[in-house]
CSV table of C-alpha atoms and ligand atoms in Angstrom, one decimal:
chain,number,residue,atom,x,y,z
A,1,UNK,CA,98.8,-39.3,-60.3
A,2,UNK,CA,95.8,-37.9,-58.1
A,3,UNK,CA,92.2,-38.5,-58.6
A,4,UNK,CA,89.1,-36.1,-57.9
A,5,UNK,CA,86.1,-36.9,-57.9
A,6,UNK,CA,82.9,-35.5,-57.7
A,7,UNK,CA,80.8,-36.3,-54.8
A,8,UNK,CA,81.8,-39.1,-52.4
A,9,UNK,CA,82.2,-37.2,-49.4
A,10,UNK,CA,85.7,-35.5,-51.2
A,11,UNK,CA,83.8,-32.3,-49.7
A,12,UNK,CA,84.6,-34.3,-45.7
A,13,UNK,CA,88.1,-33.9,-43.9
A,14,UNK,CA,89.5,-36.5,-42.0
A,15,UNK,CA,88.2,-34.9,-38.8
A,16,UNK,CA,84.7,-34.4,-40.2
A,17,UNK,CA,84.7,-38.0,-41.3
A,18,UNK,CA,85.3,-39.4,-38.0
A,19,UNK,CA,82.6,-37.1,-36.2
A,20,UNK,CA,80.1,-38.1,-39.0
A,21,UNK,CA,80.9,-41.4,-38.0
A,22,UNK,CA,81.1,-41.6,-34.1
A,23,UNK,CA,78.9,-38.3,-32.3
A,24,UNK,CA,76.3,-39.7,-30.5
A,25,UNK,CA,73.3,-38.1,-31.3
A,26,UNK,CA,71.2,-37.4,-28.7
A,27,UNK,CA,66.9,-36.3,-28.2
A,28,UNK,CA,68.6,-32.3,-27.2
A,29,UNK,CA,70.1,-32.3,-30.6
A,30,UNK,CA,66.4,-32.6,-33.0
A,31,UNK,CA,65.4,-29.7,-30.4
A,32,UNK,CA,68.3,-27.3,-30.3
A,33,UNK,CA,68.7,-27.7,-34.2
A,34,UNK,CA,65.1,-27.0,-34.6
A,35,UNK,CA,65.5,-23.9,-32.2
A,36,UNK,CA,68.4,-22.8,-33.8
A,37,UNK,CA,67.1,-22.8,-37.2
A,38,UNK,CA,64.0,-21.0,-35.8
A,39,UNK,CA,66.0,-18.2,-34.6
A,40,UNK,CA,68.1,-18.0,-37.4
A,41,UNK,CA,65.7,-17.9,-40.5
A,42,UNK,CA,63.3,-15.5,-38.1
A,43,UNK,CA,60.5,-18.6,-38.1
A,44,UNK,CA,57.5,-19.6,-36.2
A,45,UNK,CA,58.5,-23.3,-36.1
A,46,UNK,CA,61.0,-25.5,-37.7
A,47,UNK,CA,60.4,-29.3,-38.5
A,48,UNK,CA,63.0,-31.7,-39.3
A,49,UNK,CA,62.7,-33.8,-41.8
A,50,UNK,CA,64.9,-36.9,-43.7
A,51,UNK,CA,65.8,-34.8,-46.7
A,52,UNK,CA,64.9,-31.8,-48.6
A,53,UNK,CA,62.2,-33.0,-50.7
A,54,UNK,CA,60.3,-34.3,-47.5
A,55,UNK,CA,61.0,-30.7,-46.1
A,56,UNK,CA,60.0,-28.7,-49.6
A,57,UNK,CA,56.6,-30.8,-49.1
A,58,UNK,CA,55.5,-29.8,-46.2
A,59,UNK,CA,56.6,-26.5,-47.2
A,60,UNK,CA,54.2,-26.5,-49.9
A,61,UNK,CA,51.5,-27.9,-48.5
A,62,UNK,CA,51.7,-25.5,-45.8
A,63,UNK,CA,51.5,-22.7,-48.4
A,64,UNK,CA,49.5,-24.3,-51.0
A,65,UNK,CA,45.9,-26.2,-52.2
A,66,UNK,CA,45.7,-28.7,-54.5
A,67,UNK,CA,46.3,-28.2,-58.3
A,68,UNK,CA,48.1,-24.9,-57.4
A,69,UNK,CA,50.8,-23.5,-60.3
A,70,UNK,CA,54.1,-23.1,-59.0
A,71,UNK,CA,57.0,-21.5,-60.8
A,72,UNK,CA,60.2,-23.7,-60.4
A,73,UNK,CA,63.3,-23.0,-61.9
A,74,UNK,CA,63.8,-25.1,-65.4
A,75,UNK,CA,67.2,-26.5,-64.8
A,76,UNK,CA,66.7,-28.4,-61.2
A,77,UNK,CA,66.6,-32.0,-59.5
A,78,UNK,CA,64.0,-34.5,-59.6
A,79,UNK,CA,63.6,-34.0,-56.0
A,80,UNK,CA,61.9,-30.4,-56.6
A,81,UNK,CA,59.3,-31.9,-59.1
A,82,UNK,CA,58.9,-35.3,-56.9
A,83,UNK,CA,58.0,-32.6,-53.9
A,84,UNK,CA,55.7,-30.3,-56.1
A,85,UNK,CA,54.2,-33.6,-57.3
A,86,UNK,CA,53.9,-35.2,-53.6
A,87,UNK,CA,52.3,-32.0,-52.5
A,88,UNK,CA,49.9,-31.9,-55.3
A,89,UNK,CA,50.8,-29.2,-56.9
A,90,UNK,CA,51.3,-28.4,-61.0
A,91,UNK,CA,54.8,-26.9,-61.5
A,92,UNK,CA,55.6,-24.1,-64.0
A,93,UNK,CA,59.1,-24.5,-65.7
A,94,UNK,CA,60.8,-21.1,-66.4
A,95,UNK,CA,63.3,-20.9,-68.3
A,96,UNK,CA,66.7,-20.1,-67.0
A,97,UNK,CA,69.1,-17.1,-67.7
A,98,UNK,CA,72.9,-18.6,-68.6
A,99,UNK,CA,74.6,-16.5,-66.7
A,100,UNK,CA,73.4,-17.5,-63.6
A,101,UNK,CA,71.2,-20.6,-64.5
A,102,UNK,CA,68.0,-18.6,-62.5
A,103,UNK,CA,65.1,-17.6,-63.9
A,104,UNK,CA,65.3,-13.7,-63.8
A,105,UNK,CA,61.6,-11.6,-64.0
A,106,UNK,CA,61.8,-12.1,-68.0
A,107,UNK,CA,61.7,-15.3,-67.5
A,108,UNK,CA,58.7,-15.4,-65.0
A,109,UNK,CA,57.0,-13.0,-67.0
A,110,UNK,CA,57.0,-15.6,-69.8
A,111,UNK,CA,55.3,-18.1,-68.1
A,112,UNK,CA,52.9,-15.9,-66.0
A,113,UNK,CA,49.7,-17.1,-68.1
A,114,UNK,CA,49.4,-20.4,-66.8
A,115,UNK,CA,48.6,-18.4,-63.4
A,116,UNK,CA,50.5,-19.8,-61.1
A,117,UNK,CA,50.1,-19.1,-57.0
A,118,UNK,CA,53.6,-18.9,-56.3
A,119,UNK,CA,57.9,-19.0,-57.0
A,120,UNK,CA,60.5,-21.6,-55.7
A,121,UNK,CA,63.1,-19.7,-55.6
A,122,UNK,CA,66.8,-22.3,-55.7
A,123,UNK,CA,69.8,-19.6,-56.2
A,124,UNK,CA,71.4,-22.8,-58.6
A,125,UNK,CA,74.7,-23.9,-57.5
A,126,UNK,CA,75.0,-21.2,-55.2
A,127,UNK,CA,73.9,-18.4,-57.7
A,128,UNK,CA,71.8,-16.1,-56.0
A,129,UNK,CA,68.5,-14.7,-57.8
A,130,UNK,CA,67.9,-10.8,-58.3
A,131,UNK,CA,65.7,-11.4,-55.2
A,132,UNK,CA,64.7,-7.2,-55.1
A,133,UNK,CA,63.0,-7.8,-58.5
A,134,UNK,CA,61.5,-11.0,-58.0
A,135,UNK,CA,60.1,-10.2,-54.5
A,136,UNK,CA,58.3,-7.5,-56.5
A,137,UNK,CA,57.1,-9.6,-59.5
A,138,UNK,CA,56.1,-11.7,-56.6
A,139,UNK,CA,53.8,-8.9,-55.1
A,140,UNK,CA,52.9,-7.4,-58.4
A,141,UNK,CA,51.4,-11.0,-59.2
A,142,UNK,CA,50.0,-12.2,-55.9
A,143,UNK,CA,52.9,-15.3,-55.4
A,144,UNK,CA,53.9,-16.6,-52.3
A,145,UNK,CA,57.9,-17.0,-52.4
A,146,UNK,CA,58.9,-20.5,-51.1
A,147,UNK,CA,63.1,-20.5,-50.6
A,148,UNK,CA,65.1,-23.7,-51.5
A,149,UNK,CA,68.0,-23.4,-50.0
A,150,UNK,CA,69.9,-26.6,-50.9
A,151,UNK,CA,72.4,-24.8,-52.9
A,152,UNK,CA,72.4,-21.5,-51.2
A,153,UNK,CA,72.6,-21.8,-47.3
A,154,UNK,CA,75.0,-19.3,-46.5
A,155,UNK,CA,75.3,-17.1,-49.0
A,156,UNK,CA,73.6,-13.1,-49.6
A,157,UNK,CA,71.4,-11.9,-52.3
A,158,UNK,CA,72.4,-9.3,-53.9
A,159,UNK,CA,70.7,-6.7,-51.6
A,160,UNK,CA,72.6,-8.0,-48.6
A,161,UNK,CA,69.9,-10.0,-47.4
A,162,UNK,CA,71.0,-13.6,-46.0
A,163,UNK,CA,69.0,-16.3,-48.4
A,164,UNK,CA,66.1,-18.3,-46.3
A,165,UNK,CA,65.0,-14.6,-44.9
A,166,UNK,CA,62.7,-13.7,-47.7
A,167,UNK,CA,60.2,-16.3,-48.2
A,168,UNK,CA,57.2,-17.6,-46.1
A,169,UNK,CA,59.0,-21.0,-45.8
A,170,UNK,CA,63.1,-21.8,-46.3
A,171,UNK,CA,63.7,-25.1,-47.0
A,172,UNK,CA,67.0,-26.8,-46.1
A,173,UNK,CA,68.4,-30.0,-48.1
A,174,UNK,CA,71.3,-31.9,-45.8
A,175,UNK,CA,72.3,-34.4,-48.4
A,176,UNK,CA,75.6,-35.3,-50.3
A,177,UNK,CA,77.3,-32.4,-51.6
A,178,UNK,CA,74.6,-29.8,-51.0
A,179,UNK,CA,75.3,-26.7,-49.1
A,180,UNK,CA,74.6,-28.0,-45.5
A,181,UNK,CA,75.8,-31.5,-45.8
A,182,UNK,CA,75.0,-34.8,-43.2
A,183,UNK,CA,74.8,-37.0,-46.1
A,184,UNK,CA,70.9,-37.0,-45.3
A,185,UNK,CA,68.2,-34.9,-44.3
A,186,UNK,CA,66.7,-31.4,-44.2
A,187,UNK,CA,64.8,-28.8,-42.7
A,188,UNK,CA,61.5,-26.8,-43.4
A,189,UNK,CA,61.3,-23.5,-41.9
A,190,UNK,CA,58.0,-21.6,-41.7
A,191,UNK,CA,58.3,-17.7,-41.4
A,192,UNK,CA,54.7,-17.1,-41.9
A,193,UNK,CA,51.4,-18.1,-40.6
A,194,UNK,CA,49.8,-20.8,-43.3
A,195,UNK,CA,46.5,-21.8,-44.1
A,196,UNK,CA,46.6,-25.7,-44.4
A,197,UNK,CA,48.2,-28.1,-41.0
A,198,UNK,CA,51.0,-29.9,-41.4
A,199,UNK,CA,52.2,-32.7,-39.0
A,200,UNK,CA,55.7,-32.9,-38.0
A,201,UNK,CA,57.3,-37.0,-38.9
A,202,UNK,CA,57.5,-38.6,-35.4
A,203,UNK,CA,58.9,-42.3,-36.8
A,204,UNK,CA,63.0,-42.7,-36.3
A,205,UNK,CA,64.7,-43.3,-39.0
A,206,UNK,CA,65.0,-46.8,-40.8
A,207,UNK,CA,68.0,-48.9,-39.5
A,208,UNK,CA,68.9,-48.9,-43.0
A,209,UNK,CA,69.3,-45.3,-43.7
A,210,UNK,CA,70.6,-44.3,-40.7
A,211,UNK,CA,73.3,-46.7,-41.3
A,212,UNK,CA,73.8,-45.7,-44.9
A,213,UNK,CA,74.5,-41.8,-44.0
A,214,UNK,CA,76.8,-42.8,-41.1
A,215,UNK,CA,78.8,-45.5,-43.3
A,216,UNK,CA,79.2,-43.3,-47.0
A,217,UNK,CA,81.9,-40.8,-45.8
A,218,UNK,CA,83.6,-44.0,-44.5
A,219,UNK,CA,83.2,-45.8,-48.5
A,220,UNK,CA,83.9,-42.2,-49.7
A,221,UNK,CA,87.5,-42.3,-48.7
A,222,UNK,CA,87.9,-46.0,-49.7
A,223,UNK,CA,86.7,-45.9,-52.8
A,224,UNK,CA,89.4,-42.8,-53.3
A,225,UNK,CA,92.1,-44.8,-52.6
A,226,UNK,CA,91.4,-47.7,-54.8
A,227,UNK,CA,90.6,-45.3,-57.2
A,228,UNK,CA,94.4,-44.8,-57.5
A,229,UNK,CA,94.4,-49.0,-58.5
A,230,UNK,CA,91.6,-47.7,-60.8
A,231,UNK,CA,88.6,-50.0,-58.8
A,232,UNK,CA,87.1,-47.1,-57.3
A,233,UNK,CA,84.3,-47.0,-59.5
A,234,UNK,CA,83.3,-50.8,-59.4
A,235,UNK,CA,83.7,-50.3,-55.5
A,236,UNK,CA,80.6,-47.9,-55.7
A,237,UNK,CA,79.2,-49.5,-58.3
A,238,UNK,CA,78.5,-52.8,-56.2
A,239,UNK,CA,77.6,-50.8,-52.8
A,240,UNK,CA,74.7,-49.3,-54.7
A,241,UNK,CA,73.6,-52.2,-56.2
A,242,UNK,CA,73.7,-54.4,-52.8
A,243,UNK,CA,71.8,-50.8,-51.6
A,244,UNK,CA,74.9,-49.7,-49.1
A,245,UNK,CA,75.1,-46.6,-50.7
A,246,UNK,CA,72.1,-45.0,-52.1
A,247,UNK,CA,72.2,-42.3,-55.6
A,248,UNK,CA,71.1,-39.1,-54.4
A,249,UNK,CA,68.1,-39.0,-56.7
A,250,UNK,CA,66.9,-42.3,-55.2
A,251,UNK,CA,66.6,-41.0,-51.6
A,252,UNK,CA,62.9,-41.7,-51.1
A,253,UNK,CA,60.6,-38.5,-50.2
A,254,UNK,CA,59.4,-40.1,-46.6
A,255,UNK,CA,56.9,-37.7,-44.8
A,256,UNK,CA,57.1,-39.6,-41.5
A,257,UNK,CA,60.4,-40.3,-40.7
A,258,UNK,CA,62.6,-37.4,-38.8
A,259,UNK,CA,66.4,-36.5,-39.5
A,260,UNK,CA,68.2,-38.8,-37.5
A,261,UNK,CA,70.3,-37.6,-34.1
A,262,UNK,CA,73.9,-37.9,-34.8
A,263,UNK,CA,73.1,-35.6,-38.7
A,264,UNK,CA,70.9,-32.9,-36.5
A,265,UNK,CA,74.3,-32.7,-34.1
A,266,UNK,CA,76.1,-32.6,-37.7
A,267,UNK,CA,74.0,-30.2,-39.2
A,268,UNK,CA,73.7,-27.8,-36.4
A,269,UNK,CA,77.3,-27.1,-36.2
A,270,UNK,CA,77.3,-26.5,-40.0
A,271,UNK,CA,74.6,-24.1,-39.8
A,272,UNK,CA,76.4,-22.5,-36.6
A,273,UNK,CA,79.8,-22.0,-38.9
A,274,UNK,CA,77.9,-20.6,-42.3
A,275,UNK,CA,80.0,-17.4,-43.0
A,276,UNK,CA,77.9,-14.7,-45.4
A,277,UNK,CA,81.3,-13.4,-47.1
A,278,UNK,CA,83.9,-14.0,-49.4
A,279,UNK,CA,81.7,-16.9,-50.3
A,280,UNK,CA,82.3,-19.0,-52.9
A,281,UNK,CA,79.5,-20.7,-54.7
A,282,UNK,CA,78.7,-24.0,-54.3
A,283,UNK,CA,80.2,-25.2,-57.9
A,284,UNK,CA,81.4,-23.2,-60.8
A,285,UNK,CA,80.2,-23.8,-64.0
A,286,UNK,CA,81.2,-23.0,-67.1
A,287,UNK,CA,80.0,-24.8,-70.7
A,288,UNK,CA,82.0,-26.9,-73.2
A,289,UNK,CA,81.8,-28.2,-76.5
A,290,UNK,CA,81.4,-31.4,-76.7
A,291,UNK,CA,81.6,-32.5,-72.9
A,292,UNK,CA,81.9,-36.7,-73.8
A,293,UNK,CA,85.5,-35.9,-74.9
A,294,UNK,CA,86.0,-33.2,-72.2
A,295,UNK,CA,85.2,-36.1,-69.7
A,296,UNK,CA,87.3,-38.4,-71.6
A,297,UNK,CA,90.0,-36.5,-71.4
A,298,UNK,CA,89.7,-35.3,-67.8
A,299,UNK,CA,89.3,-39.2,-66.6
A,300,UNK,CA,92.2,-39.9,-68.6
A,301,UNK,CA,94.0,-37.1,-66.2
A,302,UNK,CA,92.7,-38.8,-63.2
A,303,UNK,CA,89.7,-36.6,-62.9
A,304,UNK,CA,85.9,-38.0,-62.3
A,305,UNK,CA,83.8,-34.6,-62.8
A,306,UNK,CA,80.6,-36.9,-64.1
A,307,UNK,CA,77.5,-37.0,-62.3
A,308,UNK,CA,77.4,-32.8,-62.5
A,309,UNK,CA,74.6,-30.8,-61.9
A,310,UNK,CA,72.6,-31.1,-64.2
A,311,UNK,CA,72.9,-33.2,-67.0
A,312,UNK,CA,69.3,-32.8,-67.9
A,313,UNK,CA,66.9,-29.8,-67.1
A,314,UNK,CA,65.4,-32.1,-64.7
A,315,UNK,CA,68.0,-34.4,-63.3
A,316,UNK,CA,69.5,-37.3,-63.6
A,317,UNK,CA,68.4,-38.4,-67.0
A,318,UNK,CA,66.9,-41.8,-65.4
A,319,UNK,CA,64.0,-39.7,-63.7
A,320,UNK,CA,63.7,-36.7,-67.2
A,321,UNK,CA,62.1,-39.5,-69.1
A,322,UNK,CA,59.3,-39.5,-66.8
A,323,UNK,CA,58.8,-35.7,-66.7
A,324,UNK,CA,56.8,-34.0,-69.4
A,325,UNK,CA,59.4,-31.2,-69.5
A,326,UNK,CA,58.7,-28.0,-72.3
A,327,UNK,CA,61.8,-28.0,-73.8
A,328,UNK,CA,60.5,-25.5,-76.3
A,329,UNK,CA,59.6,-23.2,-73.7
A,330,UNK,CA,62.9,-23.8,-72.0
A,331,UNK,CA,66.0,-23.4,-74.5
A,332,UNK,CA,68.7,-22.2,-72.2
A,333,UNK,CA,68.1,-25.1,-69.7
A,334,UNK,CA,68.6,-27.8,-72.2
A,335,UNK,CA,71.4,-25.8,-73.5
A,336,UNK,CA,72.6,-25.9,-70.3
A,337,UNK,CA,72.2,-29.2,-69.3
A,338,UNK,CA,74.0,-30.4,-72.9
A,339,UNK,CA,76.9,-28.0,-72.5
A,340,UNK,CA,77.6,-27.6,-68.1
A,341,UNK,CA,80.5,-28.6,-66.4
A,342,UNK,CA,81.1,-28.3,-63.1
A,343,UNK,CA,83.4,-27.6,-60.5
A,344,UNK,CA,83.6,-28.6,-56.3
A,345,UNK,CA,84.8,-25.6,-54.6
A,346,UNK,CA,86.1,-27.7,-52.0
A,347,UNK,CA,89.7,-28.6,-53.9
A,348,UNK,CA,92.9,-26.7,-53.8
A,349,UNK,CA,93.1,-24.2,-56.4
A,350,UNK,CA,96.3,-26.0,-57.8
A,351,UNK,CA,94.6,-29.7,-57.7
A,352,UNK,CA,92.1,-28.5,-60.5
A,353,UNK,CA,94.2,-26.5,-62.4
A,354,UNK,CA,95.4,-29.6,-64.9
A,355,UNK,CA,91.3,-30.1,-65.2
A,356,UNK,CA,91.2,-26.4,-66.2
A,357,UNK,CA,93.5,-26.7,-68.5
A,358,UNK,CA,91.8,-29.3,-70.3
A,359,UNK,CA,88.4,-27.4,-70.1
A,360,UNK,CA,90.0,-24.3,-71.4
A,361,UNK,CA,90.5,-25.6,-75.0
A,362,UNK,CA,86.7,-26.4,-75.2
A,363,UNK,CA,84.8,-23.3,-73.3
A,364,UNK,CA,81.4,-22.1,-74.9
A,365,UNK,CA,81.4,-18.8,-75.2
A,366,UNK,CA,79.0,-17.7,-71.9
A,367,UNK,CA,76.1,-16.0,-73.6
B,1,PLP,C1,69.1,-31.8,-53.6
B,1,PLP,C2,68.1,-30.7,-53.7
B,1,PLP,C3,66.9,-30.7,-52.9
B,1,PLP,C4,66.6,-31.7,-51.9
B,1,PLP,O1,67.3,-32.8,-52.0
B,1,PLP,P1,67.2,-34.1,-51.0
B,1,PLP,O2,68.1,-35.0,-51.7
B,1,PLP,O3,65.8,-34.5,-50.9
B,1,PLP,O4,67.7,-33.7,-49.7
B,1,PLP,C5,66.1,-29.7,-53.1
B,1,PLP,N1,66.3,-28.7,-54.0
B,1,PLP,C6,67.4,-28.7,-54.8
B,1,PLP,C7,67.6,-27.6,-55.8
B,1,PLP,C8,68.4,-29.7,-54.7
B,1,PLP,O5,69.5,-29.7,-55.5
């Protein structure tokens, strides 16, 4: 029997695994990354940072004065709301549209009145946003457009556009299972002159987390194995606790320390080989009834799909109870957080087809 999970570096061949673990990261990599990026995303300057939310802080702050309204999309990570938060900011949820779990310009139009300055735009799971009307909503309404491209590095909006060349700022996540991935890190990338400084972080990474980002694809391929004597789980299980490997969510936002070396090596090769066509999203979705006994099942088949994106409009759950989060204003999110499963792109067509199967017999109609 085989086991999938979700996560654990499944998304790392053998040969990636080994280069995560032994390039030697040098000072030229920080600078031709930053360079490349700069080029790339048509910018003015690029700063590295140690993950995304560091990077979508200094976006915003770049962008944005204290107390600011910003329009985020409704069904998200903790780490957007922990930037928006760091950088001072008040955000605006928007509903989402099921199809594509974006907020479309019905959506924005709803939540107009509590004036907000400006529009994250996050293309969920690879889903890109009907960028022609929003850019014009966006003008129509005086917002600045601020482009998260954790999910969505890579892909074309509708138009024909490349996503990150919109905005006044693209914002790169490099972390587990996003669309760029070194484990850790990120990217800010400002396209447009900005009224408020921002420093680039000069301290090296901690010992700790460098360590942790060049170790996980390493536990990711051991705890696979033992999955298969079914002590995967309590393998993870006690590296997070003794703090080996850290939960996503948990990555702290640190506005001082820079992407390490080796993952700005990593990253720019990623970036170099992003392809623009034929592109598959980053996970599909589809909704169930009654996921608990979908994920029963599935386990039971060998499959470890928990841990999806997102099991709460503003994920994990852990973090949701501290968010005061307008779940009347925002009924498809929290139907969509209740009802998602998802799917890595990164397996074989015929390695999820017995998962399929199982989802099959509960899919939600999509509305
Ligand atoms: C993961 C993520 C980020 C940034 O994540 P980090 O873990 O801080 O690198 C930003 N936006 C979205 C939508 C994400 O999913």
């Amino acid at each position: 029997m085989k086991y999938y999970f979700l996560g654990l570096a499944a998304n790392y061949s053998r040969e990636e695994r080994l280069a995560h673990t032994f390039t030697r990261g040098r000072k030229e990599d920080l600078r031709d990354l930053e360079n490349f990026l700069t080029r790339k995303y048509g910018g003015k300057r690029t700063i590295l940072t140690k993950n995304g939310r560091s990077a979508l802080t200094l976006a915003l702050r770049a962008n944005f004065n204290e107390g600011d309204g910003i329009i985020v999309n409704g069904f998200t990570c903790y780490a957007v709301y922990e930037a928006i938060k760091e950088a001072g900011l008040v955000p605006i949820f928007a509903d989402i549209d099921l199809r594509d779990l974006n907020f479309s310009v019905k959506e924005l139009e709803e939540v107009k009145t509590a004036n907000p300055k400006g529009i994250i735009v996050q293309n969920t799971l690879g889903n890109p946003v009907d960028i022609v009307a929003i850019e014009q909503f966006a003008k129509d309404n005086n917002l600045v457009i601020i482009e998260d491209l954790a999910h969505s590095a890579g892909i074309k909006y509708p138009d024909g556009r490349e996503t990150g060349t919109v905005g006044v700022a693209t914002v790169l996540s490099f972390g587990k299972d996003k669309a760029i991935d070194t484990i850790s890190g990120g990217a800010v990338i400002l396209r447009a002159p900005h009224d408020n400084p921002i420093r680039a972080p000069k301290k090296a990474p901690k010992v700790s987390d460098y360590l942790r980002s060049r170790l996980y694809p390493t536990f990711g391929v051991i705890a696979r194995v033992l999955t298969r004597v079914h002590l995967g789980g309590i393998f993870m299980r006690v590296l997070v606790k003794i703090h080996w490997v850290e939960k996503s969510a948990d990555n702290r936002l640190d506005l001082t320390r820079r992407l390490c070396r080796f993952e700005a090596a990593r990253a720019l090769l990623q970036v170099k080989s992003l392809t623009y066509g034929g592109e598959r999203p980053l996970r599909e979705f589809c909704f169930v009834k009654n996921r608990r006994e979908v994920l029963s099942k599935l386990k039971a088949a060998g499959y470890y799909f928990d841990g999806f994106w997102y099991e709460k409009p503003v994920s994990p759950e852990r973090y949701y109870r501290r968010i005061d989060f307008p779940e009347e204003k925002c009924k498809n999110a929290v139907y969509a957080a209740k009802h998602i499963v998802n799917l890595p792109t990164y397996y074989r067509k015929k390695e999820l087809e017995p998962a399929r199967k199982i989802i099959a017999e509960y899919l939600e109609e999509k509305k």
